[in-house]
Short mmCIF file of C-alpha atoms in Angstrom, two decimals:
data_model
loop_
_atom_site.label_atom_id
_atom_site.label_comp_id
_atom_site.label_asym_id
_atom_site.label_seq_id
_atom_site.Cartn_x
_atom_site.Cartn_y
_atom_site.Cartn_z
CA MET Z 1 0.00 0.00 0.00
CA ALA Z 2 1.36 3.40 -0.99
CA LEU Z 3 2.15 6.13 1.54
CA ILE Z 4 1.75 9.91 1.27
CA ASP Z 5 4.35 12.31 2.64
CA SER Z 6 2.13 15.21 3.64
CA HIS Z 7 4.95 17.74 4.20
CA ALA Z 8 8.33 17.93 2.42
CA HIS Z 9 10.47 20.86 1.31
CA LEU Z 10 11.36 19.55 -2.15
CA ASP Z 11 12.83 22.87 -3.29
CA PHE Z 12 15.65 22.36 -0.77
CA TYR Z 13 17.09 19.43 -2.78
CA ASN Z 14 19.53 21.18 -5.08
CA GLU Z 15 22.98 19.91 -4.12
CA THR Z 16 23.42 18.55 -7.66
CA PRO Z 17 21.39 19.08 -10.87
CA THR Z 18 19.77 15.64 -10.41
CA ASP Z 19 19.45 15.72 -6.60
CA ARG Z 20 15.70 16.30 -6.50
CA VAL Z 21 14.74 13.74 -9.13
CA GLU Z 22 16.91 11.13 -7.38
CA VAL Z 23 15.17 11.90 -4.07
CA LEU Z 24 11.77 11.54 -5.75
CA ARG Z 25 12.73 8.25 -7.42
CA ARG Z 26 13.85 6.84 -4.07
CA ALA Z 27 10.56 7.96 -2.55
CA TYR Z 28 8.52 6.18 -5.23
CA ALA Z 29 10.64 3.03 -4.90
CA ALA Z 30 9.98 3.07 -1.13
CA GLY Z 31 6.21 3.19 -1.77
CA VAL Z 32 5.73 6.92 -1.27
CA HIS Z 33 3.55 7.73 -4.29
CA THR Z 34 2.34 11.24 -3.36
CA VAL Z 35 4.23 14.16 -1.82
CA LEU Z 36 2.93 17.55 -0.70
CA ALA Z 37 5.72 20.03 -1.49
CA ILE Z 38 5.74 22.95 0.93
CA GLY Z 39 6.01 26.34 -0.73
CA ILE Z 40 7.68 28.65 1.76
CA GLY Z 41 11.05 28.80 0.00
CA ASP Z 42 13.52 30.83 2.00
CA GLY Z 43 10.97 33.65 2.05
CA PRO Z 44 8.23 35.08 -0.18
CA ALA Z 45 10.67 35.69 -3.06
CA THR Z 46 11.04 31.92 -3.57
CA MET Z 47 7.71 30.58 -2.28
CA HIS Z 48 6.68 29.73 -5.87
CA GLN Z 49 9.34 27.04 -6.27
CA ALA Z 50 7.36 24.17 -4.73
CA LEU Z 51 4.42 24.82 -7.03
CA GLU Z 52 6.73 24.86 -10.05
CA ILE Z 53 8.05 21.46 -8.95
CA ALA Z 54 4.50 20.15 -8.54
CA GLU Z 55 3.48 21.44 -11.96
CA THR Z 56 6.48 19.93 -13.77
CA THR Z 57 6.99 16.57 -12.00
CA SER Z 58 5.57 13.64 -13.93
CA GLY Z 59 6.74 10.36 -15.33
CA GLU Z 60 7.15 6.71 -14.59
CA GLY Z 61 8.76 5.95 -11.23
CA LEU Z 62 8.00 9.41 -9.81
CA PRO Z 63 5.43 10.30 -7.15
CA GLN Z 64 2.56 12.70 -7.76
CA VAL Z 65 3.53 16.08 -6.35
CA PHE Z 66 1.10 18.70 -5.08
CA ALA Z 67 2.11 21.98 -3.46
CA SER Z 68 1.28 24.63 -0.91
CA ALA Z 69 2.29 28.28 -0.73
CA GLY Z 70 2.78 30.37 2.36
CA ILE Z 71 4.91 32.76 4.40
CA HIS Z 72 6.56 31.05 7.38
CA PRO Z 73 6.32 32.95 10.69
CA GLN Z 74 10.11 33.44 10.62
CA GLU Z 75 9.55 35.49 7.44
CA ALA Z 76 6.49 37.36 8.74
CA ALA Z 77 8.28 40.72 8.48
CA HIS Z 78 8.25 40.22 4.69
CA ALA Z 79 4.50 39.57 4.47
CA GLY Z 80 3.74 42.94 2.86
CA PRO Z 81 1.07 43.67 0.23
CA ASP Z 82 3.20 42.39 -2.70
CA ALA Z 83 4.02 39.11 -0.94
CA LEU Z 84 0.36 38.57 0.00
CA GLU Z 85 -0.70 39.32 -3.57
CA LYS Z 86 1.80 36.75 -4.83
CA LEU Z 87 0.53 34.24 -2.28
CA THR Z 88 -3.06 34.79 -3.41
CA ALA Z 89 -2.12 34.18 -7.05
CA LEU Z 90 -0.11 31.03 -6.27
CA SER Z 91 -2.78 29.62 -3.96
CA ALA Z 92 -5.43 29.97 -6.65
CA ARG Z 93 -3.56 27.62 -9.00
CA GLU Z 94 -4.93 24.11 -9.36
CA ARG Z 95 -1.87 22.20 -8.18
CA CYS Z 96 -1.67 24.33 -5.01
CA VAL Z 97 -3.91 22.54 -2.53
CA ALA Z 98 -3.17 24.46 0.69
CA VAL Z 99 -1.85 27.67 2.22
CA GLY Z 100 1.15 27.10 4.44
CA GLU Z 101 3.10 26.52 6.40
CA ILE Z 102 1.88 29.47 8.42
CA GLY Z 103 1.51 30.12 12.13
CA LEU Z 104 3.59 31.29 15.08
CA ASP Z 105 7.16 30.60 16.20
CA TYR Z 106 8.41 31.97 19.52
CA TYR Z 107 11.50 29.75 19.50
CA HIS Z 108 14.30 31.84 17.95
CA VAL Z 109 15.28 35.28 19.24
CA GLU Z 110 15.79 36.49 15.64
CA ASN Z 111 12.16 35.74 14.70
CA PRO Z 112 9.83 38.73 14.23
CA ASP Z 113 7.97 40.18 17.20
CA ILE Z 114 4.63 38.68 18.22
CA ALA Z 115 2.47 41.38 16.62
CA THR Z 116 4.22 41.00 13.25
CA GLN Z 117 3.86 37.22 13.31
CA GLN Z 118 0.19 37.38 14.26
CA GLU Z 119 -0.63 39.96 11.60
CA ALA Z 120 0.97 37.80 8.87
CA PHE Z 121 -0.84 34.71 10.16
CA ILE Z 122 -4.24 36.42 10.15
CA ALA Z 123 -3.69 37.85 6.64
CA GLN Z 124 -2.85 34.39 5.28
CA MET Z 125 -5.84 32.75 6.98
CA ARG Z 126 -8.01 35.34 5.21
CA ILE Z 127 -6.51 34.42 1.83
CA ALA Z 128 -7.03 30.70 2.45
CA ALA Z 129 -10.60 31.24 3.62
CA LYS Z 130 -11.40 33.26 0.50
CA LEU Z 131 -10.02 30.49 -1.72
CA ARG Z 132 -11.60 27.74 0.45
CA LYS Z 133 -8.27 25.92 0.84
CA PRO Z 134 -6.94 24.22 4.00
CA ILE Z 135 -4.08 25.72 6.00
CA LEU Z 136 -0.89 24.02 7.18
CA ILE Z 137 0.11 25.17 10.66
CA HIS Z 138 3.59 25.66 12.05
CA CYS Z 139 3.64 26.22 15.80
CA ARG Z 140 6.74 26.33 17.96
CA THR Z 141 6.61 27.71 21.45
CA SER Z 142 9.47 29.34 23.38
CA GLU Z 143 9.26 26.67 26.07
CA LEU Z 144 12.56 25.06 24.94
CA ALA Z 145 14.05 28.21 23.47
CA THR Z 146 17.27 30.01 24.36
CA PRO Z 147 17.22 32.41 27.33
CA GLN Z 148 17.34 35.33 24.85
CA ALA Z 149 14.19 34.12 23.07
CA LYS Z 150 12.44 33.55 26.38
CA GLU Z 151 13.30 37.10 27.36
CA LYS Z 152 11.99 38.45 24.02
CA TYR Z 153 8.68 36.54 24.03
CA GLY Z 154 8.18 36.58 27.79
CA GLU Z 155 5.20 34.68 29.12
CA ALA Z 156 3.56 34.41 25.68
CA ASP Z 157 2.59 30.88 24.71
CA ALA Z 158 2.58 30.17 20.97
CA TRP Z 159 -0.01 27.39 21.31
CA GLU Z 160 -2.43 29.55 23.28
CA ASP Z 161 -2.02 32.48 20.89
CA LEU Z 162 -2.31 30.22 17.84
CA LEU Z 163 -5.47 28.46 18.98
CA ALA Z 164 -7.09 31.79 19.94
CA LEU Z 165 -6.37 33.26 16.49
CA ILE Z 166 -7.65 30.11 14.77
CA ASP Z 167 -10.81 30.26 16.84
CA GLU Z 168 -11.41 33.86 15.82
CA HIS Z 169 -10.24 33.92 12.19
CA TRP Z 170 -10.47 30.33 10.89
CA THR Z 171 -13.07 28.24 12.71
CA PRO Z 172 -16.00 30.43 11.55
CA HIS Z 173 -15.24 29.38 7.95
CA ALA Z 174 -15.70 25.66 8.78
CA LEU Z 175 -12.54 24.77 6.83
CA PRO Z 176 -9.97 22.14 7.82
CA GLY Z 177 -6.22 22.23 8.14
CA ILE Z 178 -3.16 20.30 9.30
CA MET Z 179 -1.15 20.73 12.46
CA HIS Z 180 2.14 20.02 10.70
CA CYS Z 181 4.82 18.11 12.61
CA PHE Z 182 2.49 17.90 15.59
CA SER Z 183 4.65 18.38 18.67
CA GLY Z 184 2.11 19.24 21.32
CA THR Z 185 0.56 17.40 24.24
CA PRO Z 186 -2.59 15.24 24.17
CA VAL Z 187 -4.49 18.32 25.46
CA GLU Z 188 -3.22 20.45 22.56
CA ALA Z 189 -4.09 17.58 20.22
CA GLU Z 190 -7.64 17.55 21.56
CA ARG Z 191 -8.00 21.29 21.08
CA SER Z 192 -6.57 21.10 17.55
CA LEU Z 193 -8.96 18.30 16.63
CA ALA Z 194 -11.89 20.26 18.07
CA ALA Z 195 -10.90 23.16 15.78
CA GLY Z 196 -11.18 20.84 12.76
CA PHE Z 197 -7.51 20.03 12.22
CA TYR Z 198 -5.72 16.86 11.22
CA LEU Z 199 -2.55 15.92 13.15
CA SER Z 200 0.48 15.12 11.02
CA PHE Z 201 3.30 13.19 12.67
CA ALA Z 202 6.94 13.55 11.63
CA GLY Z 203 10.26 11.91 12.51
CA ASN Z 204 10.34 13.46 15.98
CA LEU Z 205 7.59 10.96 16.92
CA THR Z 206 10.42 8.39 17.06
CA TYR Z 207 12.77 10.41 19.32
CA PRO Z 208 13.32 9.15 22.89
CA LYS Z 209 12.19 12.38 24.58
CA ALA Z 210 8.97 12.68 22.54
CA GLN Z 211 6.66 10.75 24.86
CA GLY Z 212 4.04 13.53 24.83
CA ILE Z 213 3.83 13.35 21.03
CA ARG Z 214 3.53 9.54 21.17
CA ASP Z 215 0.76 9.83 23.75
CA ALA Z 216 -1.16 12.16 21.44
CA ALA Z 217 -0.50 9.94 18.41
CA ALA Z 218 -1.77 6.82 20.17
CA VAL Z 219 -5.19 8.30 20.96
CA ALA Z 220 -5.87 10.64 18.01
CA PRO Z 221 -8.95 9.64 15.96
CA ALA Z 222 -8.06 7.31 13.10
CA ALA Z 223 -9.76 9.58 10.58
CA ARG Z 224 -7.59 12.59 11.48
CA ILE Z 225 -3.96 11.39 11.36
CA LEU Z 226 -1.31 11.88 8.68
CA VAL Z 227 2.41 11.17 8.32
CA GLU Z 228 5.12 13.45 6.99
CA THR Z 229 8.87 13.87 6.85
CA ASP Z 230 9.37 17.66 7.02
CA ALA Z 231 12.30 16.70 4.80
CA PRO Z 232 15.14 17.56 4.64
CA PHE Z 233 14.75 18.08 8.42
CA LEU Z 234 13.90 15.75 11.33
CA ALA Z 235 15.04 12.38 9.99
CA PRO Z 236 13.41 9.60 12.03
CA ILE Z 237 15.27 7.03 14.08
CA PRO Z 238 17.30 5.04 12.92
CA LEU Z 239 18.40 7.79 10.49
CA ARG Z 240 18.44 10.74 12.90
CA GLY Z 241 21.18 13.21 12.02
CA GLN Z 242 21.10 12.38 8.30
CA ARG Z 243 19.48 14.53 5.65
CA ASN Z 244 15.84 13.49 5.66
CA GLU Z 245 13.90 12.68 2.48
CA PRO Z 246 10.37 11.54 1.59
CA ALA Z 247 11.37 7.86 1.34
CA PHE Z 248 12.09 7.89 5.08
CA VAL Z 249 8.43 8.51 5.97
CA THR Z 250 8.17 4.70 6.05
CA HIS Z 251 10.01 4.70 9.41
CA THR Z 252 7.64 7.22 10.98
CA ALA Z 253 4.65 5.34 9.57
CA ALA Z 254 5.92 2.07 11.04
CA ALA Z 255 6.40 3.72 14.47
CA LEU Z 256 2.91 5.23 14.34
CA ALA Z 257 1.37 1.91 13.30
CA GLU Z 258 3.05 0.16 16.23
CA LEU Z 259 1.81 2.83 18.66
CA ARG Z 260 -1.73 2.34 17.43
CA GLY Z 261 -1.59 -1.46 17.32
CA ILE Z 262 -2.16 -1.79 13.57
CA THR Z 263 -0.01 -3.00 10.67
CA PRO Z 264 2.09 -0.61 8.54
CA ASP Z 265 -0.16 -1.47 5.57
CA GLU Z 266 -3.26 -0.51 7.55
CA LEU Z 267 -1.60 2.72 8.63
CA ALA Z 268 -0.67 3.51 5.01
CA GLU Z 269 -4.22 2.87 3.85
CA LEU Z 270 -5.65 4.99 6.64
CA THR Z 271 -3.37 8.02 6.21
CA THR Z 272 -3.74 7.92 2.41
CA ALA Z 273 -7.54 7.96 2.73
CA ASN Z 274 -7.31 10.83 5.25
CA PHE Z 275 -5.10 12.90 2.95
CA LYS Z 276 -7.45 12.39 0.01
CA ASN Z 277 -10.46 13.33 2.14
CA LEU Z 278 -8.71 16.52 3.16
CA PHE Z 279 -7.56 17.28 -0.39
CA PRO Z 280 -10.20 15.83 -2.76
CA SER Z 281 -8.38 17.20 -5.82
CA THR Z 282 -5.51 14.76 -5.15
CA ARG Z 283 -7.71 11.70 -5.68
#
């Protein structure tokens, strides 16, 4: 049964002229037959690259590629009128199935201030709502951040702020989304599910210290779980520390299947059906 990698940064594979196509061939050979390429680039100037990959990837032995477009919270200072106009145009294209990854990140001291991040997040939710496309959420709190970041963001909690903004600006539209690389607690999982989101689990599910994520993954409703790599980041055990790639989603899927007491094939079937329910145009 084929798997879907619901979150990979394919535009980051450019070490050689054939790097990306080799990565995609390995993914297909591993049974990963669909990939959602995340269109954040290294800022709004390059957020179109994932969609270009999605629109030009086809052929035997290659996965289907769909794309998103969005301005990452780290780049929120660049979410001006021109960038938002570009995002609107990209998001309207057929192969672009979602807006993201967007959200809040209070983890790095060099990230924009809270008001700037929240303004960019709200603006992008508005675009997605207008186009009736799901959103892909990035949320990283300052809980584990450096002392400098903790000083900058103070008592602010990215999860609390994120869920409050979703409640105000997204939930009224009755549209779904994905909590990408879900790294919260079972309580945050419950609140995300109540807001209409799917939970997507990445390689950090397999890390020794990630018991909270595993607890959430074990009890999440079967109809609302997905798997992803976040490639080239977060390679799962036993490949931690290596450059991640879509083929490696098989390890995360196997770990999630074991947690839930089902076979890897059943998990593949389940997460594929969930992805296609969320994104009917990918059927």
